[in-house]
Coordinates of N, CA and C in Angstrom, one line a residue:
L225 N 5.3 -11.5 -16.4 CA 4.7 -10.2 -16.0 C 5.2 -9.7 -14.7
N226 N 5.9 -8.5 -14.7 CA 6.3 -8.2 -13.5 C 5.2 -7.5 -12.7
L227 N 5.5 -7.1 -11.4 CA 4.5 -6.5 -10.4 C 3.9 -5.3 -11.0
Q228 N 4.8 -4.4 -11.4 CA 4.2 -3.1 -12.0 C 3.3 -3.2 -13.1
S229 N 3.7 -3.9 -14.0 CA 2.8 -4.1 -15.2 C 1.5 -4.9 -14.8
Y230 N 1.4 -5.6 -13.8 CA 0.2 -6.4 -13.3 C -0.6 -5.4 -12.9
F231 N -0.2 -4.5 -11.9 CA -1.1 -3.6 -11.4 C -1.4 -2.6 -12.4
N232 N -0.6 -2.1 -13.3 CA -1.0 -1.2 -14.5 C -2.1 -1.6 -15.2
Q233 N -2.0 -3.0 -15.4 CA -3.2 -3.7 -16.5 C -4.5 -4.1 -15.7
N234 N -4.6 -4.2 -14.4 CA -5.6 -4.7 -13.8 C -6.3 -3.6 -12.8
K235 N -7.5 -3.6 -12.9 CA -8.5 -2.9 -12.0 C -9.0 -3.8 -10.8
G236 N -9.1 -3.2 -9.8 CA -9.7 -4.0 -8.6 C -9.7 -3.4 -7.4
T237 N -9.8 -3.9 -6.3 CA -9.9 -3.4 -4.9 C -8.8 -4.0 -4.0
G238 N -8.2 -3.2 -3.3 CA -6.9 -3.6 -2.7 C -7.2 -3.3 -1.0
V239 N -6.6 -4.3 -0.2 CA -6.7 -4.2 1.2 C -5.3 -4.3 1.9
L240 N -5.0 -3.2 2.6 CA -3.7 -3.3 3.4 C -4.0 -3.8 4.8
S241 N -3.4 -4.8 5.2 CA -3.5 -5.3 6.7 C -2.1 -5.0 7.4
T242 N -2.3 -4.6 8.5 CA -1.1 -4.3 9.4 C -1.4 -4.9 10.9
A243 N -0.5 -5.1 11.8 CA -0.9 -5.5 13.1 C 0.2 -4.7 13.9
N244 N -0.2 -4.5 15.2 CA 0.6 -3.7 16.2 C 1.6 -4.9 16.9
Q245 N 2.4 -4.2 17.7 CA 3.3 -5.1 18.4 C 2.6 -6.1 19.3
H246 N 1.2 -6.1 19.6 CA 0.4 -7.0 20.3 C -0.4 -8.0 19.6
G247 N -0.3 -7.9 18.2 CA -0.9 -8.8 17.3 C -2.2 -8.3 17.0
E248 N -2.6 -7.1 17.4 CA -4.0 -6.6 17.1 C -4.1 -6.2 15.7
V249 N -5.0 -6.6 14.9 CA -5.0 -6.4 13.4 C -5.8 -5.3 13.0
N250 N -5.4 -4.6 11.8 CA -6.3 -3.6 11.2 C -6.2 -3.8 9.7
S251 N -7.4 -3.7 8.9 CA -7.4 -3.8 7.6 C -8.0 -2.7 7.0
A252 N -7.6 -2.2 5.9 CA -8.1 -1.0 5.4 C -8.1 -0.9 3.8
I253 N -9.0 -0.4 3.1 CA -9.2 -0.5 1.7 C -8.0 0.7 1.3
Y254 N -7.2 0.3 0.4 CA -5.9 1.1 -0.1 C -5.9 0.9 -1.6
A255 N -5.5 2.0 -2.3 CA -5.2 2.2 -3.6 C -4.1 1.0 -4.0
K256 N -3.9 0.9 -5.4 CA -2.8 0.0 -5.7 C -1.6 0.6 -5.4
P257 N -0.4 -0.2 -5.2 CA 0.8 0.2 -4.8 C 1.4 1.2 -5.8
H258 N 2.2 2.0 -5.4 CA 3.1 2.9 -6.3 C 4.5 2.4 -6.5
F259 N 5.0 2.5 -7.7 CA 6.4 2.0 -8.3 C 7.1 3.2 -8.5
F260 N 8.5 3.3 -8.4 CA 9.4 4.2 -8.7 C 10.4 3.7 -9.7
D261 N 10.7 4.4 -10.8 CA 11.7 3.8 -11.7 C 13.1 3.6 -11.0
S262 N 13.4 4.5 -10.0 CA 14.7 4.4 -9.5 C 14.7 3.2 -8.5
E263 N 13.6 2.6 -8.1 CA 13.5 1.5 -7.1 C 13.6 0.2 -7.8
D264 N 14.0 -0.9 -7.1 CA 14.1 -2.2 -7.7 C 12.8 -2.7 -7.7
E265 N 12.5 -3.7 -8.4 CA 11.1 -4.4 -8.7 C 10.6 -4.9 -7.4
G266 N 11.4 -5.1 -6.4 CA 10.8 -5.7 -5.1 C 10.4 -4.6 -4.1
T267 N 10.3 -3.4 -4.5 CA 9.8 -2.2 -3.7 C 8.6 -1.7 -4.0
V268 N 7.6 -1.6 -3.1 CA 6.4 -0.7 -3.4 C 6.1 0.3 -2.4
A269 N 5.2 1.3 -2.7 CA 5.0 2.3 -1.7 C 3.6 2.6 -1.7
F270 N 3.0 2.9 -0.5 CA 1.7 3.4 -0.3 C 1.7 4.8 0.4
I271 N 0.6 5.6 0.0 CA 0.5 6.9 0.6 C -0.6 6.5 2.0
I272 N 0.1 6.8 3.2 CA -0.6 6.4 4.4 C -0.8 7.5 5.2
R273 N -2.0 7.9 5.5 CA -2.3 8.9 6.5 C -2.1 8.5 7.9
P274 N -2.0 9.5 8.9 CA -1.6 9.2 10.3 C -3.0 8.7 11.0
R275 N -3.2 7.5 10.8 CA -4.3 6.7 11.3 C -3.8 5.4 11.8
L276 N -4.7 4.5 12.1 CA -4.3 3.1 12.6 C -3.3 2.3 11.7
S277 N -3.6 2.4 10.5 CA -2.6 1.6 9.7 C -1.2 2.1 9.9
H278 N -1.0 3.4 9.8 CA 0.4 4.0 10.1 C 0.8 3.6 11.5
Q279 N 0.2 3.7 12.4 CA 0.5 3.5 13.8 C 1.0 2.0 14.0
Y280 N 0.1 1.2 13.4 CA 0.5 -0.2 13.4 C 1.8 -0.6 12.6
V281 N 1.9 -0.1 11.5 CA 3.1 -0.4 10.7 C 4.4 0.3 11.4
D282 N 4.2 1.4 12.2 CA 5.4 2.1 12.8 C 5.8 1.1 14.0
S283 N 4.8 0.3 14.6 CA 5.2 -0.6 15.8 C 5.7 -2.0 15.2
N284 N 5.2 -2.4 14.1 CA 5.4 -3.7 13.5 C 5.7 -3.6 12.0
P285 N 6.8 -3.6 11.5 CA 7.1 -3.4 10.1 C 6.4 -4.5 9.0
H286 N 5.7 -5.4 9.6 CA 5.2 -6.4 8.5 C 3.9 -6.0 8.1
A287 N 3.5 -6.3 6.9 CA 2.2 -5.9 6.6 C 1.7 -6.9 5.4
S288 N 0.6 -6.8 4.8 CA 0.0 -7.7 3.9 C -0.9 -6.9 3.0
Y289 N -0.8 -7.0 1.6 CA -1.6 -6.3 0.8 C -2.4 -7.3 -0.1
L290 N -3.7 -7.2 -0.1 CA -4.4 -8.2 -0.8 C -5.1 -7.6 -2.0
F291 N -4.9 -7.9 -3.1 CA -5.7 -7.3 -4.4 C -6.6 -8.1 -5.0
I292 N -7.9 -7.9 -5.2 CA -9.0 -8.5 -5.8 C -9.2 -8.0 -7.0
E293 N -9.0 -8.7 -8.4 CA -9.4 -8.1 -9.6 C -10.7 -8.0 -9.7
N294 N -11.3 -6.8 -10.5 CA -12.5 -6.7 -10.9 C -13.0 -7.9 -11.8
G295 N -14.0 -8.4 -11.7 CA -14.5 -9.4 -12.7 C -15.1 -10.7 -12.1
Q296 N -15.3 -11.8 -12.8 CA -15.8 -13.0 -12.3 C -14.6 -13.8 -11.6
G297 N -15.2 -14.5 -10.6 CA -14.1 -15.4 -9.8 C -13.3 -14.6 -9.0
Y298 N -12.3 -15.5 -8.5 CA -11.2 -14.8 -7.5 C -9.9 -14.9 -7.9
K299 N -9.5 -13.8 -8.6 CA -8.3 -13.5 -9.1 C -7.6 -12.3 -8.4
G300 N -6.4 -12.4 -8.3 CA -5.6 -11.4 -7.6 C -4.3 -11.7 -7.2
K301 N -3.8 -11.0 -6.3 CA -2.6 -11.1 -5.8 C -2.5 -10.9 -4.2
R302 N -1.6 -11.6 -3.6 CA -1.5 -11.2 -2.1 C 0.2 -11.0 -1.9
L303 N 0.4 -9.8 -1.3 CA 1.9 -9.4 -1.1 C 2.2 -9.3 0.3
A304 N 3.3 -10.0 0.8 CA 3.8 -10.0 2.1 C 4.7 -8.8 2.0
L305 N 4.8 -8.0 2.9 CA 5.5 -6.8 2.9 C 6.2 -6.5 4.2
T306 N 7.3 -5.8 4.2 CA 8.2 -5.3 5.3 C 8.5 -3.9 4.9
K307 N 8.2 -3.0 6.0 CA 8.5 -1.7 5.8 C 9.9 -1.3 5.8
I308 N 10.5 -0.5 4.9 CA 11.9 -0.2 4.8 C 12.2 1.2 5.1
R309 N 11.1 2.1 4.8 CA 11.5 3.6 5.2 C 10.2 4.4 4.9
E310 N 10.2 5.5 5.2 CA 9.0 6.5 4.9 C 9.5 7.8 4.7
E311 N 8.9 8.7 3.9 CA 9.2 9.9 3.7 C 7.9 10.9 3.9
F312 N 8.2 12.3 4.2 CA 7.1 13.1 4.5 C 7.1 14.3 3.5
N313 N 7.6 14.2 2.4 CA 7.8 15.3 1.4 C 6.5 15.3 0.8
Q314 N 5.5 16.3 1.2 CA 4.4 16.5 0.7 C 4.2 16.7 -0.7
E315 N 5.1 17.5 -1.5 CA 5.2 17.8 -2.8 C 5.3 16.5 -3.6
K316 N 6.2 15.5 -3.2 CA 6.3 14.2 -3.8 C 5.0 13.4 -3.8
I317 N 4.4 13.5 -2.5 CA 3.2 12.7 -2.3 C 2.1 13.2 -3.2
A318 N 2.0 14.5 -3.2 CA 0.9 15.0 -4.0 C 1.1 14.8 -5.5
A319 N 2.4 14.7 -6.0 CA 2.8 14.5 -7.4 C 2.5 12.9 -7.7
V320 N 2.6 11.8 -6.8 CA 2.1 10.5 -7.1 C 0.7 10.2 -6.7
R321 N 0.1 11.0 -6.0 CA -1.4 10.7 -5.7 C -2.1 10.6 -6.9
R322 N -2.9 9.5 -7.1 CA -3.6 9.3 -8.4 C -5.0 10.0 -8.4
R323 N -5.6 10.3 -7.3 CA -6.9 11.0 -7.4 C -7.0 12.1 -6.4
N324 N -8.1 12.9 -6.4 CA -8.2 13.9 -5.5 C -8.9 13.3 -4.2
L325 N -8.4 13.8 -3.1 CA -9.2 13.3 -1.8 C -10.6 13.9 -1.6
P326 N -11.5 13.2 -1.1 CA -12.8 13.6 -0.7 C -12.6 14.9 0.4
A327 N -13.3 15.7 0.5 CA -13.4 17.0 1.4 C -13.1 16.5 2.9
Q328 N -13.8 15.5 3.3 CA -13.6 15.0 4.7 C -12.2 14.4 4.9
C329 N -11.5 14.1 3.9 CA -10.0 13.5 4.2 C -9.1 14.7 4.0
E330 N -9.2 15.8 3.5 CA -8.3 16.8 3.3 C -7.7 17.3 4.4
T331 N -8.3 17.2 5.7 CA -7.8 17.8 6.9 C -6.5 17.0 7.3
D332 N -6.5 15.9 7.1 CA -5.0 15.2 7.6 C -4.3 14.6 6.5
A333 N -4.6 15.2 5.2 CA -3.9 14.8 3.9 C -2.4 15.3 4.0
T334 N -2.4 16.5 4.7 CA -0.9 17.2 4.6 C 0.0 16.4 5.7
D335 N -0.6 15.5 6.5 CA 0.4 14.7 7.2 C 0.6 13.4 6.6
S336 N 0.0 13.0 5.5 CA 0.5 11.9 4.7 C 1.8 11.4 4.6
R337 N 2.3 10.2 4.7 CA 3.6 9.6 4.5 C 3.4 8.7 3.3
L338 N 4.8 8.8 2.6 CA 4.9 7.7 1.5 C 5.8 6.6 2.2
V339 N 5.1 5.5 2.5 CA 5.9 4.4 3.0 C 6.2 3.3 2.0
Y340 N 7.5 3.0 2.2 CA 8.1 2.0 1.2 C 8.1 0.8 1.9
F341 N 7.9 -0.4 1.1 CA 7.9 -1.8 1.5 C 8.8 -2.7 0.7
K342 N 9.5 -3.6 1.2 CA 10.1 -4.5 0.5 C 9.0 -5.7 0.4
V343 N 8.9 -6.2 -0.9 CA 7.9 -7.2 -1.3 C 8.7 -8.4 -0.9
D344 N 8.2 -9.1 0.2 CA 8.9 -10.3 0.7 C 8.3 -11.7 -0.1
N345 N 7.0 -11.7 -0.6 CA 6.6 -12.9 -1.1 C 5.3 -12.4 -1.9
I346 N 5.1 -12.9 -3.2 CA 3.9 -12.6 -4.0 C 3.3 -13.9 -4.0
R347 N 1.8 -14.2 -3.8 CA 1.2 -15.2 -3.9 C -0.2 -14.9 -4.7
P348 N -0.8 -15.9 -5.4 CA -2.0 -15.6 -6.1 C -3.1 -15.5 -4.8
L349 N -4.3 -14.8 -5.4 CA -5.3 -14.6 -4.4 C -5.9 -15.8 -3.7
V350 N -5.9 -16.9 -4.5 CA -6.5 -18.1 -4.1 C -5.6 -19.2 -4.4
G351 N -5.3 -20.1 -3.3 CA -4.2 -21.2 -3.6 C -2.7 -20.8 -3.4
A352 N -2.0 -21.9 -3.8 CA -0.7 -21.7 -3.6 C -0.2 -21.2 -2.2

């Protein structure tokens, strides 16, 4: 089962954790990663608004994404990530966005970035 298939087949909650150059950590709820046909399997992307997560990943390219599957027990994935690039094309971001933003989020949505990460490591939620 490849990573894109895994995320297409499972519902759950995701958390993106970033740290700045001083080691101060930020964690935030994030949607499942985006995959692009033209990208290799080891690349994922997230829509990141200009807030603390973006500020931290700008100063330190390493991040972690934790995904907890819905249901009983502790199933999911942990992805170790390294930022490789970002783009600001708002039309592309709007096209890949999976849902409408709540009204309180729309003011800074036009400053969103599509941030691409190399997947360095994939581990189960618990163990290994």
